[in-house]
PDB file of C-alpha atoms in Angstrom:
ATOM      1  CA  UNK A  18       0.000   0.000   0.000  1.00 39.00           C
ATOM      2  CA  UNK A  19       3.264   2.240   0.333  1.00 40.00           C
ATOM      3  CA  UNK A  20       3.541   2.454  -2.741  1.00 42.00           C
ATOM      4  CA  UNK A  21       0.310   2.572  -3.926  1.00 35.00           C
ATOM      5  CA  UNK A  22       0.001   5.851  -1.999  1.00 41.00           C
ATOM      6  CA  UNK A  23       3.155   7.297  -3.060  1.00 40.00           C
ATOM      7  CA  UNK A  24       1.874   6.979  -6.858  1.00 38.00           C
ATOM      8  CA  UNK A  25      -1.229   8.640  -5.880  1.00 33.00           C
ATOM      9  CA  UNK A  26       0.469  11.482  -4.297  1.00 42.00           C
ATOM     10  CA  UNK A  27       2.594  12.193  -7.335  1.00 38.00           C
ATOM     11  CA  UNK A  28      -0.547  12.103  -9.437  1.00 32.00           C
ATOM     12  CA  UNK A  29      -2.141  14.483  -6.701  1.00 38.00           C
ATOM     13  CA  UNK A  30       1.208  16.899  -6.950  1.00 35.00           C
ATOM     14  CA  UNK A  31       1.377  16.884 -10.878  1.00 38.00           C
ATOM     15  CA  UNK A  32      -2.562  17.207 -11.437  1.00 37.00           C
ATOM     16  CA  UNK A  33      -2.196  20.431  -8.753  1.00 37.00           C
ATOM     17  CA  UNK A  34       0.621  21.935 -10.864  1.00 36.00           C
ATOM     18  CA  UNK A  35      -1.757  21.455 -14.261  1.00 38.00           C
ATOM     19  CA  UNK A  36      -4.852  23.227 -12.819  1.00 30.00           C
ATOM     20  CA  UNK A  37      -2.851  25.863 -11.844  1.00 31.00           C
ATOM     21  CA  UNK A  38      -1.001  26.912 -14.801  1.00 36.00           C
ATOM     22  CA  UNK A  39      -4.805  26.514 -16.393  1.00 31.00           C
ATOM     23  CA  UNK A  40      -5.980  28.721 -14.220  1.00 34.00           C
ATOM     24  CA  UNK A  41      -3.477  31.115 -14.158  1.00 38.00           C
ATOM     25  CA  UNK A  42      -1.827  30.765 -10.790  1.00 35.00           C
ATOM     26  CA  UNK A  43       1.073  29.523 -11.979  1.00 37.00           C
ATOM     27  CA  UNK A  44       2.526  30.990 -15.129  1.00 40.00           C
ATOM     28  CA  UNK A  45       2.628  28.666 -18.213  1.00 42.00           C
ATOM     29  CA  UNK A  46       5.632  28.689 -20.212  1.00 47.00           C
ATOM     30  CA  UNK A  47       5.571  31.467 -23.022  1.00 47.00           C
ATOM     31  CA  UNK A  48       5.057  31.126 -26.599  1.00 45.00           C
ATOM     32  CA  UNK A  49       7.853  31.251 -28.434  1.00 47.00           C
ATOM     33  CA  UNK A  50       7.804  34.773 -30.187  1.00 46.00           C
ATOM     34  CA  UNK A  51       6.531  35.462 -33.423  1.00 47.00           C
ATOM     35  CA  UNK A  52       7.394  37.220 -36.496  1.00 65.00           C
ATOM     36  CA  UNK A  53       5.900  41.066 -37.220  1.00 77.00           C
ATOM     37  CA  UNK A  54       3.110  40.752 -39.822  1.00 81.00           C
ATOM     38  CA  UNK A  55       3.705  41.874 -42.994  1.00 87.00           C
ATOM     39  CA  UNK A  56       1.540  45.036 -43.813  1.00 92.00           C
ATOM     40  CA  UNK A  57      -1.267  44.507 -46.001  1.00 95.00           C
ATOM     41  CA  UNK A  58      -2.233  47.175 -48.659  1.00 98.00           C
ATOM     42  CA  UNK A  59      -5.045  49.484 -48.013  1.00 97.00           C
ATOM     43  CA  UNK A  60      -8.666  48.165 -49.270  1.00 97.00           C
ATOM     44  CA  UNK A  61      -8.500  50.836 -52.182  1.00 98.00           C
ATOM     45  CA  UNK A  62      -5.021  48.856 -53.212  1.00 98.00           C
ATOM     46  CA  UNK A  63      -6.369  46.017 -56.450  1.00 98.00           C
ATOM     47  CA  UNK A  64      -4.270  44.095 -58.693  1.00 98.00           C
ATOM     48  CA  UNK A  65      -4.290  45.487 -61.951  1.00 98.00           C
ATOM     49  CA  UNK A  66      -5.280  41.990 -63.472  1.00 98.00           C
ATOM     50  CA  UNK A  67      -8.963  41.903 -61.502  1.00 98.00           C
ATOM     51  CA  UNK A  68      -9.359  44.711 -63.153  1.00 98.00           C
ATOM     52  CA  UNK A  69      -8.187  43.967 -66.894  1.00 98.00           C
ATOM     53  CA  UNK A  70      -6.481  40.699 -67.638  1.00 98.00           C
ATOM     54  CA  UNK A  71      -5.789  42.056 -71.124  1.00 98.00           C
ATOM     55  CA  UNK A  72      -3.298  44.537 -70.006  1.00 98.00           C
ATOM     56  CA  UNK A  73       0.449  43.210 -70.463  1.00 98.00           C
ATOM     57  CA  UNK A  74       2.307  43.172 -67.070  1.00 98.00           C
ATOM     58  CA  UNK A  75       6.339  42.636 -67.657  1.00 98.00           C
ATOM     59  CA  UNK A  76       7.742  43.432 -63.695  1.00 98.00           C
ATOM     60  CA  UNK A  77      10.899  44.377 -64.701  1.00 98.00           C
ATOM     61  CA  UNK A  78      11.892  44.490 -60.823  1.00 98.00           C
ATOM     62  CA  UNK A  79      11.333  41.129 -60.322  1.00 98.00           C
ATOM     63  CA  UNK A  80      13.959  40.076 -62.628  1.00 97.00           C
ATOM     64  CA  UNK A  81      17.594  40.955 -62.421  1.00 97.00           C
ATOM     65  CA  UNK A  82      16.993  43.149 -66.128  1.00 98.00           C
ATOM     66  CA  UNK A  83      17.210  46.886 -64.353  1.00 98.00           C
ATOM     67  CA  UNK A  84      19.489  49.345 -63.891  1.00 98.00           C
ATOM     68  CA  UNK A  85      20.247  47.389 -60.136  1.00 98.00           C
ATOM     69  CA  UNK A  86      21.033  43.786 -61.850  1.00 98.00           C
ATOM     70  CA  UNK A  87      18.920  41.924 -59.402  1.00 98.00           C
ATOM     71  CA  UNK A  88      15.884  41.646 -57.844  1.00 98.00           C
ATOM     72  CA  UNK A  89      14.867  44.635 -55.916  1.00 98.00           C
ATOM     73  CA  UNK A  90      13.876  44.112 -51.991  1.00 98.00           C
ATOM     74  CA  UNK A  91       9.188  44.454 -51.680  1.00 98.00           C
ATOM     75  CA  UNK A  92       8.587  43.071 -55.413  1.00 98.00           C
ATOM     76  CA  UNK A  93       8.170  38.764 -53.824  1.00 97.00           C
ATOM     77  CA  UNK A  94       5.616  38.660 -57.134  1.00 97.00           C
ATOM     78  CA  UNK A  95       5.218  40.135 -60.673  1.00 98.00           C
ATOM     79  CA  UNK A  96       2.391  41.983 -60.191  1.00 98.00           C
ATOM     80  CA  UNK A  97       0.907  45.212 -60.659  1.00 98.00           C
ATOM     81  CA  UNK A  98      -1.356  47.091 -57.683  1.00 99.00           C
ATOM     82  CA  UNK A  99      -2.813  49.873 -58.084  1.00 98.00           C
ATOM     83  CA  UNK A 100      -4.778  52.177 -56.208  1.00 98.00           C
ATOM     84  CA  UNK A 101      -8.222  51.413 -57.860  1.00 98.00           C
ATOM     85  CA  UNK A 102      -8.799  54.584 -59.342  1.00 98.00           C
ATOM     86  CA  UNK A 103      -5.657  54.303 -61.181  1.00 98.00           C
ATOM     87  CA  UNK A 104      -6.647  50.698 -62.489  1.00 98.00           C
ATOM     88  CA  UNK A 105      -9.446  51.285 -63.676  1.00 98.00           C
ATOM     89  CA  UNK A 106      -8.247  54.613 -65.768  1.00 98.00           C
ATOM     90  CA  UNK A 107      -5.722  51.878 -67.480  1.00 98.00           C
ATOM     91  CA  UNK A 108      -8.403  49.872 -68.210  1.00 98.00           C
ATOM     92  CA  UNK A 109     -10.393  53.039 -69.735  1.00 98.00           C
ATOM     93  CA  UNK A 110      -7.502  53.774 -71.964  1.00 98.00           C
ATOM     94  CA  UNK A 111      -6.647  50.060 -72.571  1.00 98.00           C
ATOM     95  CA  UNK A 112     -10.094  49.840 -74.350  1.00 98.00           C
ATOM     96  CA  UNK A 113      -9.571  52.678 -76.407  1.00 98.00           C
ATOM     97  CA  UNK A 114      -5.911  51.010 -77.338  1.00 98.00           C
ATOM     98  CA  UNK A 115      -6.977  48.180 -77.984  1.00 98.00           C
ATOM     99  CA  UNK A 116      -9.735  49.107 -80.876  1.00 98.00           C
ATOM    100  CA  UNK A 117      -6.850  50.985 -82.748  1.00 98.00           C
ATOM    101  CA  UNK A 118      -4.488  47.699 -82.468  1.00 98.00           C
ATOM    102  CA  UNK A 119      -2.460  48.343 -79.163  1.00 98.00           C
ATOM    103  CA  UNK A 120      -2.128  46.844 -75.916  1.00 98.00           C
ATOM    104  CA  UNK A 121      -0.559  48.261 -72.660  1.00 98.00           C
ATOM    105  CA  UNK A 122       2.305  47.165 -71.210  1.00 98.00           C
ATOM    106  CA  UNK A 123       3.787  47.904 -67.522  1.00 98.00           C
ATOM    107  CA  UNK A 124       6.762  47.599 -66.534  1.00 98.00           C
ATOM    108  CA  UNK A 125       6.190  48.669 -62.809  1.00 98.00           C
ATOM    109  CA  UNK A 126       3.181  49.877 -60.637  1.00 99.00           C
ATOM    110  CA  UNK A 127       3.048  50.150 -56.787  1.00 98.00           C
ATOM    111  CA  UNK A 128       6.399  50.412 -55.518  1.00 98.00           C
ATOM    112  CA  UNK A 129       7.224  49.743 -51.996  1.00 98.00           C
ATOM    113  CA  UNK A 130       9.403  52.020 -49.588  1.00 98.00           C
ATOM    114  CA  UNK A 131      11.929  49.167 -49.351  1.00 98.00           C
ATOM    115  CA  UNK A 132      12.686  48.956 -53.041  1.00 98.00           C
ATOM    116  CA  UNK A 133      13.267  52.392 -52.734  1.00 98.00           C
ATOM    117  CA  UNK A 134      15.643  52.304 -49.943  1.00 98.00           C
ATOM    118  CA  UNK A 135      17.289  49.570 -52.524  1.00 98.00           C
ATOM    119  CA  UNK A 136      17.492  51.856 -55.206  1.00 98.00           C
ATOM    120  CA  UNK A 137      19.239  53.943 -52.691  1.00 98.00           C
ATOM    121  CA  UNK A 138      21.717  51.813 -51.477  1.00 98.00           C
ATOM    122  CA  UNK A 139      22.622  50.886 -54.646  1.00 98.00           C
ATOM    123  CA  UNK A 140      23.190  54.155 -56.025  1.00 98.00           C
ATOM    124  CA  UNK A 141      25.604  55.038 -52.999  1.00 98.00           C
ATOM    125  CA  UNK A 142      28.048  51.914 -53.755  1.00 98.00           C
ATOM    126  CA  UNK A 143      29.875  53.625 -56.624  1.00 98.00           C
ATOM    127  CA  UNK A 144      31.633  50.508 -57.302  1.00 97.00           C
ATOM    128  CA  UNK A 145      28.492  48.506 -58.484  1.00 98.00           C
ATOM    129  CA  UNK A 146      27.991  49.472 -62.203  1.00 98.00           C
ATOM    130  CA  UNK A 147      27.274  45.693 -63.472  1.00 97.00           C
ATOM    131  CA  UNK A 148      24.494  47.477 -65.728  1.00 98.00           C
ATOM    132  CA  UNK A 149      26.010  50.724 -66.517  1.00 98.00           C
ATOM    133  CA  UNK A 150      26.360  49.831 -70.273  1.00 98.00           C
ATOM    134  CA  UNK A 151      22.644  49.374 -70.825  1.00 98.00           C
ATOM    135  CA  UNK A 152      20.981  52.099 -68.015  1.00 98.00           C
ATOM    136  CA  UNK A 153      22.913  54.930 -67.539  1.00 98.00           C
ATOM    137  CA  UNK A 154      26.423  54.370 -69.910  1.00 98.00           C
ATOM    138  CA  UNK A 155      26.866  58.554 -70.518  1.00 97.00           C
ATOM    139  CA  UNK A 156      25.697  59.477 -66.344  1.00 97.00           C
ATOM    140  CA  UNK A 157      28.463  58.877 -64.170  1.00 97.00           C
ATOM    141  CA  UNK A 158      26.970  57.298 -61.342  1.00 98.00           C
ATOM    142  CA  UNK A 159      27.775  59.639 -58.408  1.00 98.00           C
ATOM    143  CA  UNK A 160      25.481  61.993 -60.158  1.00 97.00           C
ATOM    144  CA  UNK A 161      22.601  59.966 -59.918  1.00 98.00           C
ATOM    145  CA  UNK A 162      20.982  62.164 -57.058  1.00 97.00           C
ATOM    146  CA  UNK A 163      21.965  65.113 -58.469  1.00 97.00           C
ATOM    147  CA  UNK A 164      20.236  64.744 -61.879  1.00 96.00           C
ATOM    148  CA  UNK A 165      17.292  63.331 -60.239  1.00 96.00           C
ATOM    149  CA  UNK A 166      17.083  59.834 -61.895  1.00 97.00           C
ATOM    150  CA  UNK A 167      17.454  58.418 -58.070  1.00 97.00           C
ATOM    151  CA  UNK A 168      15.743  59.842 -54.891  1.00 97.00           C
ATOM    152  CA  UNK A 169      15.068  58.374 -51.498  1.00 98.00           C
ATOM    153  CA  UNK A 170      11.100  59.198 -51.879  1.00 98.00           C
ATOM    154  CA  UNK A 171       9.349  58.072 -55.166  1.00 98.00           C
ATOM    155  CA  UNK A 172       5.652  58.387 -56.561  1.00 98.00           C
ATOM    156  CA  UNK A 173       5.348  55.100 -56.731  1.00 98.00           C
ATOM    157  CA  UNK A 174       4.843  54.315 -53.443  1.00 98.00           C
ATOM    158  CA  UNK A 175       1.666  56.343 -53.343  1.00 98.00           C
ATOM    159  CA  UNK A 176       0.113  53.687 -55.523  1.00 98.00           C
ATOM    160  CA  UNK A 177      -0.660  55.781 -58.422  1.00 98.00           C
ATOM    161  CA  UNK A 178       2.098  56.117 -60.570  1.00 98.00           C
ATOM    162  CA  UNK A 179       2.555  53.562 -63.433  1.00 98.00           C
ATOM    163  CA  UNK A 180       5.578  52.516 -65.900  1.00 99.00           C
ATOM    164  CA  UNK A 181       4.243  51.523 -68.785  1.00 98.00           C
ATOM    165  CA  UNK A 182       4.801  51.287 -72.799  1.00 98.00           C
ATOM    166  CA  UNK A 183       2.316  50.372 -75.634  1.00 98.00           C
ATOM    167  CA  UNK A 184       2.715  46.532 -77.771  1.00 98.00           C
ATOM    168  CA  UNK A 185       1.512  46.789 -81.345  1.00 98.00           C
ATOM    169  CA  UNK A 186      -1.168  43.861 -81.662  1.00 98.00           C
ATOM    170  CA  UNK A 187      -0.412  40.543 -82.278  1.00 97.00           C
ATOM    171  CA  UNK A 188       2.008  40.770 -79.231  1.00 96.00           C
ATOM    172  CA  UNK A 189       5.083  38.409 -79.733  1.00 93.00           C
ATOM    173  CA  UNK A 190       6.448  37.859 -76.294  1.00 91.00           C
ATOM    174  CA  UNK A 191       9.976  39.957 -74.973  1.00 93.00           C
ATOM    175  CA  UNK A 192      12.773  36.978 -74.662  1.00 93.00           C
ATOM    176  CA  UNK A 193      14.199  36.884 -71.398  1.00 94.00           C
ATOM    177  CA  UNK A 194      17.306  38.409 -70.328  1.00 96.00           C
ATOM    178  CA  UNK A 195      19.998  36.382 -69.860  1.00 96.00           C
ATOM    179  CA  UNK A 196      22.521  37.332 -66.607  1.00 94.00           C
ATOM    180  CA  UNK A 197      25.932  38.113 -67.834  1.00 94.00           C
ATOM    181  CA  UNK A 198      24.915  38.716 -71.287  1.00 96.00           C
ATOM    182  CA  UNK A 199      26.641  41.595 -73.493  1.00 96.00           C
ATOM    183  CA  UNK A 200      24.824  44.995 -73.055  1.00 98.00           C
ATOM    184  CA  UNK A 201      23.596  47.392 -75.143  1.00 98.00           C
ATOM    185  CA  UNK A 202      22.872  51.132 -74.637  1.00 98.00           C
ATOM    186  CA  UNK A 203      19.615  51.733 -74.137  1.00 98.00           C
ATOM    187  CA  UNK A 204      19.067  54.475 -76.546  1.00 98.00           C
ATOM    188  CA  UNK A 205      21.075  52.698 -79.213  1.00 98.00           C
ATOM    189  CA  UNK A 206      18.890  51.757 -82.592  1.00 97.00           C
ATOM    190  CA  UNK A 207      16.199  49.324 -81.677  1.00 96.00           C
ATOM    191  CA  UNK A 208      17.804  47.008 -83.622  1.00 96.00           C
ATOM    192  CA  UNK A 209      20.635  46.909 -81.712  1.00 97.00           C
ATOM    193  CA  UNK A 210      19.822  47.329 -78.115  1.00 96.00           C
ATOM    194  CA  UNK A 211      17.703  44.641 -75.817  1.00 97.00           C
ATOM    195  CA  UNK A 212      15.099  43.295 -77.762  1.00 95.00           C
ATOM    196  CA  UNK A 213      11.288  44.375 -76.366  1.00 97.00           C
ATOM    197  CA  UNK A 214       7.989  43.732 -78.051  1.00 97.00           C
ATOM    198  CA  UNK A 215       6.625  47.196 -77.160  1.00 98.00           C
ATOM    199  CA  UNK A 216       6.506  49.480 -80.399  1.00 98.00           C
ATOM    200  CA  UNK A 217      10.125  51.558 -81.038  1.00 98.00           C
ATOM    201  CA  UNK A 218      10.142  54.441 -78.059  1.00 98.00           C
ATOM    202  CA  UNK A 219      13.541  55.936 -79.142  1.00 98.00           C
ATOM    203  CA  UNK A 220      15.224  53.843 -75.806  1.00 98.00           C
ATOM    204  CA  UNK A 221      14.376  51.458 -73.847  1.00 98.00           C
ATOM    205  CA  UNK A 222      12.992  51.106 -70.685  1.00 98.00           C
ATOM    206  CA  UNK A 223      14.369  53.178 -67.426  1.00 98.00           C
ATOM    207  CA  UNK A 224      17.405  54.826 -70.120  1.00 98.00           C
ATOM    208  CA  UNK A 225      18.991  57.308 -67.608  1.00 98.00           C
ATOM    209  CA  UNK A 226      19.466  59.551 -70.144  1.00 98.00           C
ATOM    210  CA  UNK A 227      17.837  63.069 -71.777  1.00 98.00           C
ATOM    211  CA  UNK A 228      16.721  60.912 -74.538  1.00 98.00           C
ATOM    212  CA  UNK A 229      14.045  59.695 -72.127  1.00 98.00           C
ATOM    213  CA  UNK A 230      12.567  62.938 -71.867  1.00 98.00           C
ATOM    214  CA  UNK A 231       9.143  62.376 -73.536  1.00 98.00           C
ATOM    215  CA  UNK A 232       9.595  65.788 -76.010  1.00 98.00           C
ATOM    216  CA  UNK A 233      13.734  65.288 -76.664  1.00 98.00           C
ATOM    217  CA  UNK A 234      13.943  67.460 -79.694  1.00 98.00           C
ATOM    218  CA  UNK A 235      16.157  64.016 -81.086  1.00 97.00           C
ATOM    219  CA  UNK A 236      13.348  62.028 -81.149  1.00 98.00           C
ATOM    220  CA  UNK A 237      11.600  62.497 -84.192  1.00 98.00           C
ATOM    221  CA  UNK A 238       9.361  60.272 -86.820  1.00 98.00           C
ATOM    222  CA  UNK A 239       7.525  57.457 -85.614  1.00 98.00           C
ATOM    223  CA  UNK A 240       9.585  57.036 -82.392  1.00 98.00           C
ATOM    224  CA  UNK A 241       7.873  60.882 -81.284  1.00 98.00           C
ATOM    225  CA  UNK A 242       4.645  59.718 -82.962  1.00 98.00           C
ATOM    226  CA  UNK A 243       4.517  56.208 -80.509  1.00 98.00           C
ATOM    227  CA  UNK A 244       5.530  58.472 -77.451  1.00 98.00           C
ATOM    228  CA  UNK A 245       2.369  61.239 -78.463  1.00 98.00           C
ATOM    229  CA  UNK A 246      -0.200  57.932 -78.412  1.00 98.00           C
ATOM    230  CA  UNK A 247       0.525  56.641 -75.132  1.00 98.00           C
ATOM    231  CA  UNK A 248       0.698  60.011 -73.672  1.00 98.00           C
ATOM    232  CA  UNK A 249      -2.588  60.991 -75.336  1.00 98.00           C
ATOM    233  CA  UNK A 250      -4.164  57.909 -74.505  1.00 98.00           C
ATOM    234  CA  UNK A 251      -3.452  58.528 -71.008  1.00 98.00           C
ATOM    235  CA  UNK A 252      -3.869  62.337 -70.628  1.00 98.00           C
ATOM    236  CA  UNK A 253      -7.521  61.785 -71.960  1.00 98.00           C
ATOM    237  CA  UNK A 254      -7.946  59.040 -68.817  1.00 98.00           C
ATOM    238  CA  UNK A 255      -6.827  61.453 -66.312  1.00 98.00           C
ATOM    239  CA  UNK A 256      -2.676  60.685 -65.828  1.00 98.00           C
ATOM    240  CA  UNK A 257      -0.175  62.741 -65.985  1.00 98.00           C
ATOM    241  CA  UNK A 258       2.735  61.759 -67.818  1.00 98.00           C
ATOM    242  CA  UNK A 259       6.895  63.044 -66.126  1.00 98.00           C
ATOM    243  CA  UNK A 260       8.685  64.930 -68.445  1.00 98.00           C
ATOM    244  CA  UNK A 261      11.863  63.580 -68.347  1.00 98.00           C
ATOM    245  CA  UNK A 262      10.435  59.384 -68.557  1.00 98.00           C
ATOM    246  CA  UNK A 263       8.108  59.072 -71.612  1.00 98.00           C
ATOM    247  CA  UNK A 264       6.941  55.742 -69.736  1.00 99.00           C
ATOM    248  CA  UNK A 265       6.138  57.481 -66.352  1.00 98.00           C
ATOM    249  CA  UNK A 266       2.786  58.670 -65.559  1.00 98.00           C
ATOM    250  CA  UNK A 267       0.637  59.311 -62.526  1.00 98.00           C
ATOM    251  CA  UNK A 268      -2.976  59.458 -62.381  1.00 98.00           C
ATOM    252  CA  UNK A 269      -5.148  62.006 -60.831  1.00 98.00           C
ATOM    253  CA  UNK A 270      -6.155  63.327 -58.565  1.00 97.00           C
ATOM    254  CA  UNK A 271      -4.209  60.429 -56.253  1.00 98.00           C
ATOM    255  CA  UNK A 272      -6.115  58.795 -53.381  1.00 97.00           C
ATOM    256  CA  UNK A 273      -3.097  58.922 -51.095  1.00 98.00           C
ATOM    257  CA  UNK A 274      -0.765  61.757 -52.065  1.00 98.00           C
ATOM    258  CA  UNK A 275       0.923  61.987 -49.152  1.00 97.00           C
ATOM    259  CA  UNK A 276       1.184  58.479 -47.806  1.00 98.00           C
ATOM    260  CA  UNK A 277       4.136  56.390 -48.860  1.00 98.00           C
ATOM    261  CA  UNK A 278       3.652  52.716 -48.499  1.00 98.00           C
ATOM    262  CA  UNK A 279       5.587  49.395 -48.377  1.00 98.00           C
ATOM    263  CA  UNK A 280       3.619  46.409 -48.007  1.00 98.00           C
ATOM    264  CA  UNK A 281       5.223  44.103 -50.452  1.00 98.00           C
ATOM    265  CA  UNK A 282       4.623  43.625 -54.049  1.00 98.00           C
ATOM    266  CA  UNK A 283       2.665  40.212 -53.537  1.00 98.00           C
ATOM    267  CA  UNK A 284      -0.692  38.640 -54.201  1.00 97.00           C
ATOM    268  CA  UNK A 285      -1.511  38.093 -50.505  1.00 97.00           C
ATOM    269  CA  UNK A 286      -0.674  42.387 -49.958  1.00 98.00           C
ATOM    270  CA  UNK A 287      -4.060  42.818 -51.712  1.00 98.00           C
ATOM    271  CA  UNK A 288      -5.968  39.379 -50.914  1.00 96.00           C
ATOM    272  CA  UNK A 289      -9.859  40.467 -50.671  1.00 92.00           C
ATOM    273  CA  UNK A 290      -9.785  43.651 -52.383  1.00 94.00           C
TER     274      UNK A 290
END
C-alpha cells in the first residue's frame, strides 16, 4: 500500500501543478515569439489583373533586367497594384488602345518604400555598375541624385504612378534576359539594343538619359509619334505623364498623395480587395 500511496500522491502533486497553470496561478511557459506581420495594402489597393487581364504586365523588378542587376527588396511577385482609381483609368484607356491595335504594357506599378531604400543603397556603392552599359552608360553614377534619376522618396509608393509602354497587336512575347549577357545602350537603334515587343520608343525602358525625356527634340518620326499615343491615350484618362520618362505617368487626382507605403509587391498584400 506504500507504494500505492506514493503513486497517488505524485498524481495528486502533478494534477495540482496542471490546474494551476490553467488557471493562471502559476505561469505557463511562453510562446515562443513570433514574427511582425507583414503590412497589407489598403482596401482601395487592387491588382491590376482583376481589373483587366488584357493589359500586359512585364515586372521588370522582379527580374535581375534593371538598372540594379537583381531583384529589388518588396517586389516577392510580378504583379501590378494599383490604387483602384488608377486601375481602372488603365483599363479606360486600354479599351480605347486596344480598338486601334495596341495593348498596354507595364513595366512597374506600386512600388514599396523598401525597393526604394534599394534603389538607394545601390546608387551610394559607386563601385556597383554591373548594368552601366545598358541604363545609364553617358551618367556617371555619383550623379545619380543630383540629376534626379534616383531619390530616397518616389511616386510610386503612393500607388498611383505607373511605368508603362504600348505593344503593337499581335504581341510576340519579350525573350528573357539572360545574366551576364553583353549589353547594349539603351538608346542605341532598336535594332541593336535589348530586344522588347513594345513598339520603337527611341530607348528602352528606365534609359537614364535626356533621350528619355518624352519631347527630346532628337526624337523624331515614328519614335515621337509612338511616345504622343501613349501620352494621349493617357492624358484623356486622367494621368499625368513626367517629363523627363516618356513611360512614367501618374494618375489624378491620387487617393493617397501623401502616404508612402511598403507592403510588399505580392498577391496576398491585396488578398480580398
Amino acid at each position: 500500500m506504500t507504494g500505492l500511496a506514493t503513486a497517488l500522491r505524485t498524481l495528486a502533486v502533478t494534477a495540482a501543478a496542471g490546474l494551476l497553470a490553467f488557471t493562471g496561478t502559476v505561469a505557463a511557459p511562453a510562446p515562443p515569439a513570433s514574427a511582425t506581420p507583414e503590412p497589407k495594402a489598403p482596401r482601395e489597393f487592387v491588382a491590376l489583373s482583376s481589373v483587366d487581364r488584357t493589359i500586359l504586365q512585364e515586372m521588370r523588378y522582379t527580374t535581375e533586367h534593371n538598372f540594379v542587376g537583381e531583384p529589388v527588396d518588396g517586389y516577392r511577385q510580378p504583379l501590378c497594384i494599383l490604387t483602384r482609381p488608377a486601375a481602372e483609368a488603365l483599363h479606360r484607356a486600354q479599351v480605347r488602345l486596344l480598338a486601334r491595335g495596341y495593348t498596354l504594357k507595364v513595366y512597374d506599378c506600386y512600388r514599396p518604400q523598401r525597393a526604394v531604400d534599394h534603389f538607394v543603397r545601390w546608387a551610394k556603392d559607386l563601385e556597383d555598375e554591373r548594368m552601366k552599359k545598358e541604363f545609364y552608360p553617358l551618367v556617371d553614377k555619383s550623379r545619380l541624385f543630383a540629376d534626379g534619376y534616383i531619390a530616397e522618396k518616389s511616386g510610386h509608393s503612393r500607388g498611383s504612378t505607373v511605368d508603362l509602354t504600348i505593344v503593337r497587336l499581335p504581341a510576340v512575347p519579350t525573350r528573357a534576359y539572360v545574366p551576364g549577357e553583353e549589353l547594349v545602350e539603351c538608346w542605341a537603334p532598336r535594332a541593336e539594343r535589348f530586344p522588347d515587343n513594345s513598339v520603337d520608343m527611341g530607348t528602352g525602358y528606365d534609359c537614364f538619359d535626356t533621350r528619355s525625356h518624352t519631347d527630346d527634340p532628337r526624337i523624331q518620326g515614328t519614335q515621337r509619334a509612338n511616345r504622343q499615343v501613349l501620352k494621349g491615350a493617357l492624358a484623356e484618362q486622367g494621368f499625368v505623364n513626367l517629363p523627363e520618362e516618356w513611360w512614367h505617368f501618374t494618375f489624378k487626382p491620387e487617393p493617397f498623395p501623401n502616404t508612402f507605403f511598403d507592403f510588399p509587391v505580392a498577391r496576398r498584400s491585396v488578398a480580398g480587395h
